[in-house]
Coordinates of C-alpha atoms in Angstrom, one line a residue:
Chain A
M1 CA 11.5 -50.0 -12.0
K2 CA 14.6 -49.5 -10.1
L3 CA 15.3 -46.9 -7.8
A4 CA 18.3 -44.8 -7.5
P5 CA 19.9 -45.1 -4.2
T6 CA 19.5 -42.3 -2.1
A7 CA 22.2 -40.5 -0.6
P8 CA 22.2 -40.3 3.2
L9 CA 21.1 -37.5 4.9
P10 CA 23.6 -35.1 6.1
P11 CA 23.4 -35.3 9.7
V12 CA 21.3 -32.6 12.0
P13 CA 23.5 -30.6 13.9
A14 CA 23.0 -31.2 17.6
S15 CA 22.0 -27.4 18.6
E16 CA 19.3 -27.4 15.8
R17 CA 17.9 -30.5 17.0
R18 CA 17.5 -29.0 20.5
N19 CA 16.1 -26.0 18.9
A20 CA 13.6 -28.0 17.2
A21 CA 12.7 -29.9 20.4
R22 CA 12.4 -26.7 22.2
R23 CA 10.0 -25.1 19.7
I24 CA 7.7 -27.9 19.7
R25 CA 7.4 -27.9 23.7
L26 CA 6.7 -24.4 23.7
M27 CA 4.1 -24.6 20.6
P28 CA 0.8 -24.8 22.4
S29 CA -1.4 -27.7 21.1
P30 CA -3.6 -27.4 18.3
T31 CA -6.8 -27.8 20.1
V32 CA -5.5 -24.9 22.6
T33 CA -4.7 -22.8 19.4
E34 CA -8.1 -23.7 18.0
R35 CA -9.9 -22.3 21.0
I36 CA -7.6 -19.3 21.4
V37 CA -8.3 -18.5 17.5
V38 CA -12.0 -19.1 17.3
A39 CA -12.3 -17.2 20.6
L40 CA -10.7 -14.4 18.9
L41 CA -12.8 -14.8 15.5
W42 CA -15.8 -14.7 17.4
A43 CA -14.7 -11.5 19.3
M44 CA -14.2 -10.1 16.1
A45 CA -17.6 -11.1 15.1
A46 CA -19.3 -9.6 18.2
I47 CA -17.3 -6.0 17.6
T48 CA -18.9 -5.8 14.1
I49 CA -22.3 -6.7 15.5
A50 CA -21.7 -4.1 18.3
V51 CA -20.5 -1.5 15.8
L52 CA -23.8 -1.8 14.0
V53 CA -26.1 -1.6 17.2
F54 CA -24.0 1.5 18.2
I55 CA -24.4 3.1 14.8
I56 CA -28.1 2.5 14.7
G57 CA -28.7 3.0 18.4
Y58 CA -26.8 6.2 18.5
I59 CA -28.8 7.8 15.7
L60 CA -32.0 6.5 16.9
L61 CA -31.5 7.6 20.4
H62 CA -30.6 11.1 19.6
G63 CA -32.8 11.3 16.7
L64 CA -36.2 10.1 17.6
P65 CA -37.2 12.2 20.2
H66 CA -36.8 15.5 17.5
V67 CA -38.9 13.5 14.8
T68 CA -42.3 14.9 15.6
W69 CA -45.3 14.8 13.2
S70 CA -44.6 18.4 12.6
F71 CA -41.0 17.6 11.6
L72 CA -42.1 15.2 9.1
T73 CA -44.9 17.4 7.8
E74 CA -43.5 20.9 7.5
S75 CA -40.8 22.7 4.9
P76 CA -37.7 23.8 6.3
R77 CA -37.4 27.3 7.5
R78 CA -33.8 29.0 7.8
M79 CA -32.2 26.5 5.7
G80 CA -33.1 23.8 7.8
R81 CA -32.3 25.4 11.4
E82 CA -36.3 25.3 11.9
G83 CA -39.1 23.5 10.3
G84 CA -39.2 20.0 9.0
V85 CA -38.2 18.0 6.3
L86 CA -41.5 17.3 4.0
P87 CA -40.1 18.5 0.9
M88 CA -36.9 16.4 1.2
I89 CA -39.3 13.2 1.7
V90 CA -41.3 14.1 -1.4
G91 CA -38.1 14.8 -3.0
T92 CA -36.3 11.3 -2.0
V93 CA -39.6 9.3 -2.9
L94 CA -39.5 10.8 -6.4
V95 CA -35.9 10.6 -7.0
T96 CA -35.5 6.7 -5.9
G97 CA -39.2 5.6 -7.0
L98 CA -38.3 7.0 -10.4
A99 CA -35.0 5.5 -10.7
V100 CA -36.3 2.0 -9.7
L101 CA -38.9 2.2 -12.2
I102 CA -36.6 3.2 -15.0
A103 CA -33.9 0.6 -13.8
A104 CA -36.1 -2.6 -12.6
P105 CA -37.9 -3.4 -16.3
I106 CA -34.4 -2.8 -18.0
G107 CA -32.6 -4.7 -15.3
V108 CA -35.0 -7.7 -15.2
A109 CA -35.2 -7.7 -19.1
T110 CA -31.4 -8.1 -19.6
A111 CA -31.5 -11.2 -16.7
V112 CA -34.1 -12.8 -18.9
Y113 CA -32.2 -12.1 -22.0
L114 CA -28.7 -13.5 -20.6
T115 CA -30.6 -16.6 -18.8
E116 CA -33.3 -17.6 -21.2
Y117 CA -33.0 -16.2 -24.5
T118 CA -29.2 -16.8 -25.4
A119 CA -26.2 -19.2 -24.6
E120 CA -23.1 -18.0 -23.0
G121 CA -20.5 -16.3 -25.8
R122 CA -18.9 -13.2 -26.5
L123 CA -22.1 -10.9 -26.2
T124 CA -23.0 -12.1 -22.6
A125 CA -19.5 -11.7 -21.6
V126 CA -19.7 -8.3 -23.0
I127 CA -22.9 -7.4 -21.5
R128 CA -21.7 -8.8 -17.7
F129 CA -18.6 -6.9 -17.9
G130 CA -20.4 -3.7 -18.7
A131 CA -22.8 -4.7 -15.4
D132 CA -19.7 -5.5 -13.4
C133 CA -17.7 -2.4 -14.2
L134 CA -21.1 -0.1 -13.6
A135 CA -21.2 -1.7 -10.3
G136 CA -17.6 -0.7 -9.6
I137 CA -17.9 2.9 -10.6
P138 CA -17.8 5.4 -7.5
S139 CA -20.9 7.4 -7.1
I140 CA -18.9 10.7 -7.7
V141 CA -18.1 9.5 -11.0
F142 CA -21.8 8.8 -11.7
G143 CA -22.8 12.4 -10.5
L144 CA -20.0 14.0 -12.8
F145 CA -21.5 12.0 -15.6
G146 CA -25.1 12.5 -14.5
F147 CA -24.4 16.3 -14.2
V148 CA -22.9 16.9 -17.8
F149 CA -24.9 14.0 -19.7
F150 CA -28.5 14.3 -18.1
A151 CA -28.3 18.0 -16.9
I152 CA -26.4 19.7 -19.5
T153 CA -26.3 17.9 -22.7
L154 CA -29.8 16.6 -22.7
G155 CA -30.9 19.8 -21.1
L156 CA -32.6 18.2 -17.8
G157 CA -31.1 20.8 -15.5
L158 CA -30.5 19.9 -12.2
S159 CA -33.7 18.2 -11.5
I160 CA -35.2 15.0 -10.2
L161 CA -35.2 13.5 -13.5
S162 CA -31.4 13.8 -13.7
G163 CA -31.1 12.5 -10.4
A164 CA -33.5 9.7 -11.2
L165 CA -31.8 8.6 -14.6
T166 CA -28.1 8.8 -12.9
L167 CA -29.6 6.4 -10.0
A168 CA -31.2 4.1 -12.5
L169 CA -27.9 3.6 -14.1
M170 CA -26.4 3.1 -10.7
V171 CA -28.7 0.3 -9.4
L172 CA -28.8 -1.3 -12.7
P173 CA -26.1 -3.9 -12.1
T174 CA -27.8 -4.7 -8.5
I175 CA -30.8 -5.3 -10.2
I176 CA -29.5 -7.4 -13.2
R177 CA -27.4 -9.7 -10.8
T178 CA -30.1 -10.3 -8.4
S179 CA -32.7 -11.0 -10.9
E180 CA -30.3 -13.3 -12.6
E181 CA -29.6 -15.5 -9.9
A182 CA -33.3 -15.7 -9.0
I183 CA -33.8 -16.8 -12.3
R184 CA -31.3 -19.6 -12.4
A185 CA -32.7 -20.6 -9.2
V186 CA -36.0 -21.7 -10.9
P187 CA -35.7 -25.4 -11.5
Y188 CA -35.4 -26.3 -15.0
A189 CA -38.2 -28.9 -14.9
Y190 CA -40.6 -25.9 -14.8
R191 CA -39.7 -24.8 -18.1
E192 CA -39.7 -28.2 -19.5
A193 CA -43.1 -28.8 -18.1
S194 CA -44.1 -25.4 -19.9
F195 CA -42.5 -26.3 -23.2
G196 CA -44.3 -29.7 -22.9
L197 CA -47.7 -28.1 -22.8
G198 CA -46.9 -26.4 -26.2
S199 CA -46.1 -22.6 -24.5
T200 CA -43.5 -20.3 -26.6
R201 CA -40.3 -19.3 -24.7
W202 CA -41.9 -16.1 -24.2
Q203 CA -44.8 -17.7 -22.7
T204 CA -42.7 -20.0 -20.3
T205 CA -40.8 -16.9 -19.2
L206 CA -43.3 -14.5 -18.5
Y207 CA -45.8 -16.8 -16.7
V208 CA -43.5 -19.6 -15.5
V209 CA -40.0 -18.4 -14.6
L210 CA -40.7 -14.7 -13.8
R211 CA -43.7 -15.9 -11.8
S212 CA -41.3 -18.3 -9.8
A213 CA -38.5 -15.9 -9.5
L214 CA -40.6 -13.1 -8.7
P215 CA -39.6 -12.8 -4.6
G216 CA -36.1 -13.0 -5.5
I217 CA -36.1 -10.3 -8.2
S218 CA -38.0 -8.3 -5.8
T219 CA -35.5 -8.6 -2.9
G220 CA -33.2 -6.8 -5.3
V221 CA -35.1 -4.3 -6.5
V222 CA -36.0 -3.3 -2.5
L223 CA -32.3 -3.6 -2.0
S224 CA -31.8 -1.1 -4.9
V225 CA -34.5 1.5 -3.3
G226 CA -32.2 1.5 -0.1
R227 CA -29.2 2.1 -2.2
S228 CA -31.0 5.0 -3.9
I229 CA -32.2 6.5 -0.7
S230 CA -28.7 6.5 0.9
E231 CA -26.9 7.7 -2.1
T232 CA -25.5 11.4 -1.8
A233 CA -22.8 12.2 -3.9
A234 CA -24.4 11.5 -7.3
V235 CA -27.7 13.5 -6.2
M236 CA -25.7 16.2 -5.1
L237 CA -24.4 16.9 -8.5
T238 CA -27.4 15.8 -10.5
A239 CA -30.9 16.5 -8.2
G240 CA -29.2 19.8 -6.9
S241 CA -30.2 21.0 -3.3
A242 CA -33.4 23.0 -3.7
L243 CA -35.1 23.4 -0.2
G244 CA -38.9 23.9 -1.5
L245 CA -41.5 21.5 -2.7
P246 CA -40.8 20.4 -6.1
D247 CA -43.5 21.1 -8.6
S248 CA -42.6 18.8 -11.4
L249 CA -40.0 16.3 -12.3
F250 CA -37.9 19.2 -14.1
D251 CA -37.8 20.9 -10.7
S252 CA -34.5 20.5 -8.5
S253 CA -35.2 18.7 -5.0
R254 CA -32.8 18.0 -2.3
T255 CA -33.0 14.3 -0.7
L256 CA -33.1 13.3 2.7
A257 CA -29.3 12.1 2.9
L258 CA -28.1 15.2 0.8
H259 CA -30.3 17.4 3.7
F260 CA -28.7 15.5 6.6
Y261 CA -25.1 16.1 4.9
Y262 CA -25.6 19.8 5.0
L263 CA -27.2 19.8 8.4
A264 CA -24.2 18.0 10.1
Q265 CA -21.3 19.3 7.8
E266 CA -22.3 22.9 7.8
N267 CA -23.1 22.8 11.5
I268 CA -26.6 24.1 10.7
S269 CA -28.8 22.3 13.5
E270 CA -27.6 19.5 15.6
A271 CA -31.3 18.2 16.5
N272 CA -32.6 18.5 13.1
A273 CA -29.4 16.6 11.7
Y274 CA -30.1 13.8 14.2
A275 CA -34.0 13.7 13.3
T276 CA -33.1 13.7 9.9
A277 CA -30.6 11.0 10.2
A278 CA -33.1 9.0 12.4
V279 CA -35.7 9.0 9.7
L280 CA -33.1 7.9 7.2
V281 CA -32.0 4.9 9.1
M282 CA -35.9 3.8 10.1
A283 CA -36.3 3.9 6.2
I284 CA -33.4 1.7 5.9
L285 CA -34.1 -0.4 8.4
A286 CA -37.6 -1.0 7.2
I287 CA -36.5 -1.4 3.5
N288 CA -34.1 -4.4 4.7
L289 CA -36.4 -5.8 7.0
F290 CA -38.9 -6.2 3.9
A291 CA -36.0 -7.5 1.4
Y292 CA -35.3 -10.0 4.3
W293 CA -38.8 -11.3 4.8
L294 CA -38.9 -11.5 0.9
M295 CA -35.8 -13.3 0.4
R296 CA -37.3 -15.7 3.4
R297 CA -40.2 -16.5 1.5
F298 CA -38.5 -17.1 -1.8
I299 CA -36.2 -19.8 0.1
A300 CA -39.1 -21.1 1.7
R301 CA -40.7 -21.8 -1.8
G302 CA -37.6 -23.5 -2.9
G303 CA -35.3 -20.8 -4.4
H304 CA -31.5 -20.9 -3.3
H305 CA -30.0 -17.9 -1.3
A306 CA -27.9 -15.7 -3.7
Chain B
M1 CA -41.9 -18.0 -33.8
K2 CA -41.9 -15.1 -35.7
Q3 CA -42.9 -13.1 -32.5
D4 CA -40.4 -15.0 -30.1
K5 CA -37.6 -13.3 -32.5
L6 CA -38.6 -10.1 -32.2
I7 CA -39.0 -10.4 -28.5
K8 CA -35.3 -11.8 -28.6
A9 CA -34.3 -8.5 -30.7
I10 CA -35.7 -6.3 -28.2
L11 CA -34.6 -8.2 -25.1
M12 CA -30.9 -8.0 -26.5
A13 CA -31.5 -4.2 -27.3
V14 CA -32.4 -3.6 -23.6
A15 CA -29.7 -6.0 -22.5
L16 CA -27.0 -3.8 -24.4
S17 CA -27.9 -1.0 -22.0
A18 CA -25.7 -1.7 -19.3
I19 CA -22.8 -2.0 -21.7
G20 CA -24.3 1.2 -23.6
G21 CA -24.2 3.4 -19.9
L22 CA -20.6 2.5 -19.4
G23 CA -19.6 3.5 -22.8
L24 CA -21.4 6.7 -22.3
I25 CA -20.0 7.2 -18.7
T26 CA -16.5 6.6 -20.2
L27 CA -17.0 9.2 -23.3
F28 CA -18.5 11.7 -21.6
I29 CA -16.2 11.7 -18.5
F30 CA -12.8 11.6 -20.5
K31 CA -14.5 14.2 -23.2
E32 CA -14.7 16.6 -20.2
G33 CA -11.6 15.8 -18.5
L34 CA -9.0 14.6 -20.8
P35 CA -8.4 18.0 -22.9
I36 CA -7.2 19.7 -19.7
I37 CA -4.7 17.1 -18.4
L38 CA -3.3 16.9 -22.0
Q39 CA -3.2 21.1 -21.7
I40 CA -1.6 21.3 -18.2
G41 CA 0.7 18.5 -19.1
V42 CA 0.3 14.7 -17.7
A43 CA 3.2 15.2 -15.8
D44 CA 2.5 18.6 -14.1
F45 CA -1.2 17.4 -13.4
F46 CA -0.3 14.3 -11.9
C47 CA 2.9 15.4 -10.2
S48 CA 2.1 18.6 -8.8
T49 CA 1.1 19.2 -5.4
D50 CA -0.2 22.7 -6.2
W51 CA -4.1 23.0 -6.4
S52 CA -4.9 26.6 -6.6
P53 CA -8.0 26.9 -8.6
G54 CA -8.1 30.9 -8.3
E55 CA -4.7 30.8 -10.2
Q56 CA -5.8 28.3 -12.5
R57 CA -3.1 25.9 -11.1
F58 CA -4.3 22.2 -10.7
G59 CA -2.0 19.6 -9.6
I60 CA -3.7 16.5 -7.8
L61 CA -0.5 14.4 -6.2
S62 CA -1.7 15.4 -2.9
M63 CA -4.9 14.0 -3.4
I64 CA -3.7 10.7 -4.8
V65 CA -1.7 10.3 -2.0
G66 CA -4.5 10.9 0.3
S67 CA -6.5 8.4 -1.7
V68 CA -4.1 5.9 -1.5
A69 CA -3.5 6.7 2.1
V70 CA -6.7 6.2 3.5
T71 CA -7.4 3.1 1.4
L72 CA -4.5 1.2 2.6
G73 CA -5.7 2.4 6.3
A74 CA -9.1 1.0 5.4
M75 CA -7.7 -2.4 4.3
A76 CA -5.3 -3.0 7.3
I77 CA -8.5 -2.2 9.1
G78 CA -11.2 -3.7 7.3
V79 CA -9.6 -7.1 5.7
V80 CA -8.4 -8.5 9.1
F81 CA -12.2 -7.9 10.4
S82 CA -13.9 -9.3 6.8
L83 CA -11.8 -12.4 6.9
G84 CA -12.5 -13.3 10.5
L85 CA -15.9 -12.8 9.8
A86 CA -16.0 -14.8 6.8
I87 CA -14.1 -17.8 8.6
V88 CA -16.3 -17.6 11.6
L89 CA -19.5 -17.6 9.3
T90 CA -18.2 -20.5 7.2
Q91 CA -16.4 -22.6 9.6
F92 CA -17.1 -22.0 13.3
C93 CA -20.8 -20.9 13.1
P94 CA -24.0 -23.2 13.2
P95 CA -26.1 -22.4 10.0
K96 CA -29.0 -21.0 12.2
V97 CA -26.6 -18.3 13.7
A98 CA -25.0 -17.5 10.6
G99 CA -28.7 -17.0 9.1
V100 CA -29.0 -14.2 11.4
L101 CA -25.5 -12.5 11.4
K102 CA -25.3 -12.5 7.7
P103 CA -28.2 -10.1 7.2
L104 CA -27.0 -8.2 9.8
I105 CA -23.6 -7.9 8.1
E106 CA -25.6 -6.9 5.0
L107 CA -27.3 -4.2 7.1
L108 CA -24.1 -2.5 7.7
A109 CA -24.0 -2.4 3.8
G110 CA -27.5 -0.3 3.8
I111 CA -26.3 2.3 6.1
P112 CA -25.9 5.4 4.2
S113 CA -22.3 6.9 3.8
V114 CA -23.6 10.3 5.1
V115 CA -24.4 8.6 8.3
Y116 CA -20.9 6.7 8.7
G117 CA -19.4 10.0 8.1
F118 CA -21.5 11.8 10.6
I119 CA -20.7 9.0 13.5
G120 CA -17.2 9.1 12.9
M121 CA -17.2 12.7 12.9
V122 CA -19.1 12.8 16.5
T123 CA -17.3 9.7 18.0
I124 CA -14.3 8.6 16.6
I125 CA -12.8 12.2 15.8
P126 CA -13.1 13.5 19.6
L127 CA -11.4 10.3 20.3
I128 CA -8.5 10.6 18.3
R129 CA -8.0 14.3 19.0
E130 CA -8.2 13.4 22.8
Y131 CA -5.8 10.0 22.7
V132 CA -3.9 10.1 19.6
G133 CA -3.2 13.5 19.0
G134 CA -3.6 15.7 15.9
P135 CA -6.6 17.7 14.9
G136 CA -8.7 14.6 14.6
F137 CA -9.8 14.9 11.3
S138 CA -7.2 12.6 9.8
V139 CA -6.2 9.6 7.9
L140 CA -6.6 7.3 10.9
A141 CA -10.4 8.7 11.3
A142 CA -11.1 7.9 7.4
S143 CA -9.6 4.4 7.6
I144 CA -11.7 3.4 10.7
V145 CA -14.8 4.4 9.2
L146 CA -13.7 3.1 5.6
G147 CA -12.5 0.0 7.4
I148 CA -16.1 -0.6 8.7
M149 CA -17.8 0.5 5.3
V150 CA -16.0 -2.0 3.1
L151 CA -16.6 -4.9 5.6
P152 CA -19.7 -6.1 4.1
T153 CA -18.2 -6.1 0.6
V154 CA -15.3 -8.0 1.3
T155 CA -16.8 -10.6 3.9
S156 CA -19.4 -11.5 1.6
I157 CA -17.1 -12.1 -1.5
S158 CA -14.8 -13.7 1.1
I159 CA -17.7 -16.2 2.0
D160 CA -18.4 -16.9 -1.6
A161 CA -14.8 -17.9 -2.2
L162 CA -14.7 -19.8 0.9
N163 CA -17.8 -21.7 0.0
A164 CA -16.3 -22.6 -3.4
V165 CA -13.5 -24.7 -2.1
P166 CA -14.8 -28.4 -2.7
R167 CA -15.9 -29.9 0.5
S168 CA -13.8 -32.8 -0.2
F169 CA -11.0 -30.6 0.8
W170 CA -12.1 -30.1 4.2
E171 CA -13.1 -33.8 4.7
G172 CA -9.6 -35.0 3.8
S173 CA -8.0 -32.6 6.1
V174 CA -9.7 -33.6 9.1
A175 CA -10.0 -37.2 8.4
L176 CA -5.7 -36.9 8.4
G177 CA -6.7 -35.5 12.2
A178 CA -6.2 -31.7 11.3
T179 CA -8.3 -29.6 13.7
R180 CA -10.9 -27.2 11.9
W181 CA -8.6 -24.0 12.6
Q182 CA -5.5 -25.9 11.0
T183 CA -7.7 -26.8 8.1
T184 CA -8.7 -23.5 7.5
H185 CA -5.7 -21.9 7.7
M186 CA -3.3 -24.3 6.1
L187 CA -6.0 -25.4 3.5
L188 CA -8.8 -23.3 2.8
L189 CA -7.3 -20.1 2.9
K190 CA -4.9 -21.2 0.4
A191 CA -7.4 -23.0 -1.7
A192 CA -9.9 -19.8 -1.6
R193 CA -7.0 -17.3 -2.2
S194 CA -7.8 -16.1 -5.2
G195 CA -11.2 -15.6 -4.3
I196 CA -10.1 -13.8 -1.3
L197 CA -7.6 -11.3 -3.2
A198 CA -10.5 -10.6 -5.7
A199 CA -12.4 -9.5 -2.6
I200 CA -9.9 -7.5 -1.0
I201 CA -9.4 -5.7 -4.4
L202 CA -12.9 -5.0 -5.2
G203 CA -13.0 -3.8 -1.1
M204 CA -10.2 -1.1 -2.1
G205 CA -12.1 -0.1 -5.1
R206 CA -15.1 0.6 -2.6
A207 CA -12.7 2.4 -0.4
I208 CA -11.0 4.8 -2.9
G209 CA -14.3 5.4 -4.6
E210 CA -16.2 6.5 -1.4
T211 CA -17.0 10.2 -1.2
M212 CA -19.4 11.6 1.6
A213 CA -18.1 9.7 4.5
V214 CA -14.5 10.7 3.7
I215 CA -15.4 14.4 3.3
M216 CA -16.6 14.5 6.9
V217 CA -13.6 12.7 8.3
T218 CA -10.6 13.6 6.7
G219 CA -10.4 17.7 7.1
N220 CA -9.9 18.2 3.4
S221 CA -6.4 19.7 3.9
L222 CA -4.6 19.9 0.4
E223 CA -1.1 18.9 2.3
I224 CA 0.7 15.5 1.7
P225 CA 0.0 13.8 4.8
R226 CA 3.3 13.5 6.9
A227 CA 1.6 11.2 9.8
I228 CA -1.6 9.1 10.1
T229 CA -3.1 11.9 12.1
D230 CA -2.8 14.4 9.8
P231 CA -5.5 15.5 7.6
V232 CA -5.5 14.5 4.3
R233 CA -8.0 15.3 1.0
T234 CA -8.9 12.4 -1.5
L235 CA -10.1 12.6 -5.2
T236 CA -13.3 12.0 -4.7
S237 CA -13.9 14.7 -1.6
N238 CA -11.9 17.2 -4.3
I239 CA -14.7 16.7 -6.8
A240 CA -17.7 16.7 -4.1
L241 CA -16.5 19.9 -2.4
E242 CA -15.7 22.2 -5.2
M243 CA -18.2 20.9 -8.2
N244 CA -20.9 23.1 -7.1
Y245 CA -19.0 26.3 -7.3
A246 CA -16.9 25.5 -10.0
T247 CA -16.8 26.9 -13.3
G248 CA -14.5 26.9 -16.6
Q249 CA -11.4 25.3 -16.3
H250 CA -11.7 24.7 -12.5
R251 CA -14.9 22.5 -13.2
K252 CA -13.1 20.7 -16.3
A253 CA -10.2 19.9 -13.5
L254 CA -12.6 18.4 -11.4
F255 CA -13.6 16.2 -14.3
A256 CA -9.9 15.4 -14.8
T257 CA -9.9 14.1 -11.3
G258 CA -12.9 12.1 -12.2
V259 CA -10.9 10.7 -15.2
T260 CA -8.2 9.8 -12.6
L261 CA -10.6 8.2 -10.4
F262 CA -12.0 6.2 -13.3
I263 CA -9.0 4.9 -14.3
I264 CA -8.0 3.7 -10.9
I265 CA -11.0 1.9 -10.6
M266 CA -11.1 0.1 -13.9
A267 CA -7.5 -1.1 -13.4
L268 CA -8.5 -2.6 -10.1
N269 CA -12.0 -3.8 -11.4
T270 CA -10.1 -5.4 -14.3
L271 CA -7.4 -6.9 -11.9
A272 CA -10.3 -8.4 -9.7
M273 CA -11.9 -9.9 -12.9
A274 CA -8.7 -11.4 -13.9
V275 CA -7.7 -13.0 -10.4
S276 CA -11.3 -14.6 -9.8
R277 CA -11.2 -15.7 -13.7
R278 CA -8.0 -17.7 -12.4
R279 CA -10.1 -19.1 -9.8
V280 CA -12.6 -20.6 -12.1
A281 CA -9.9 -21.8 -14.2
G282 CA -8.1 -23.3 -11.3
G283 CA -11.1 -25.6 -10.9
G284 CA -12.9 -24.2 -7.8
N285 CA -16.4 -25.7 -8.1
R286 CA -19.0 -22.8 -8.3

């Protein structure tokens, strides 16, 4: 192959050459730039961690002194100016527990279907699309939906049940995704060994796959508990804000997060607001530590980090 | 075998609940909100700044502006930090340190939004009032709070995007004598571009959909903000603030606000999906 003769390059003007030379001289060497940039990046990481420590420290420092035994075991008086948060603790546990009890079986079953029972196709794409979209919907929109669908159309009213059903729908995508990842991390050889021993697909799924994926799945479930506890906007519109102890699942009940919002936003009681926030933050810390510990155990058993 | 078929059918039915839920949400939100938008007139509803429920006048332009303003502000703060964190954690950090930092950043995602709002209210707002001016409750305050709140989302998706760049790219660049930072900003960030873009879009969705924290730091004024120190009201806070006592047309108008929010979020979600699909098609190994 013959190359066409290249035209000679036009001469570079002297001024431009001088400018280029000056620019290069002024430029710090790549190693110096790297040092500066890395220092800046680490500073950003340090600021982020500092913000985290500040938020948690600030709440605990101001709140823990007010968290007494009677605060945890009494009902609020005068709209929360006095008294404790027992009904809110009960309400939070009921709404959150019920939401996760509803969402976990559905989420895990969905993950099992997606990974063990079907090949990737149009149907899995539709299911995944649904889960992805649900994950992005703002909690206030879930609240509007729960209000008009569960509370009004189904006639459940502003109640623990309405709140729990709404939250269940909200945490469903998280449970599906984490379960799917945990199931996919189970080595294929396990399934082959199980099939080789003559098990059916369902036996293999139940006794081999789900058993191995259990810590990973639990991590997702525990994180969903945390998300439900933190949720405020959706429960405000679906579980209502009654201050008393609920008698049944059809009663309205105020959760801790919502109670804290009212105490802080309406300036009802600073001490009780801080104390409620401290209870909330302690719960979140405990849940995250537990999830972290579960994940560690999962990795130690040979699973991959999600 | 027959049993297995039955189990498969049951699992499939359950698996459809996610898309079923999405369908129900779409149906009911639109059923409640859409008629009143058409009744008021699309142009009047979206382009009027007059929101006076008492006089049955519902225009949400100032809230749309408010939502967009706080979201852009949040991204300006959040994206820089998130990218910085993602780069540190994937490129410049010993795995052991990353193993400690990652769960801490995830913990940021676990803190309730009301706590963020409260901390913003008692610490950031007095600072802004003192040193920047204005009432404190402002676009700026919301941007800072939301910037921190979107950090975990944007960081973790950016980390995935950076990790998806084939190792050989990095090796090739370093073998040519590039420093690690040169490799990062000239090669890895470009190769992971679409994943990072998806992370930013999803972060925007988070910011625009956040409610409680925003209510507590924006001041919720119905004026269109003229400066970043002005108070605003967002679409989400409009719903949360008025839903408890709204009835009739007013409640329907709040659902219409929800419809608007829903459409914005769906558009952002679809955009993020389209962008990250391009990444897979472009050959990033996941």
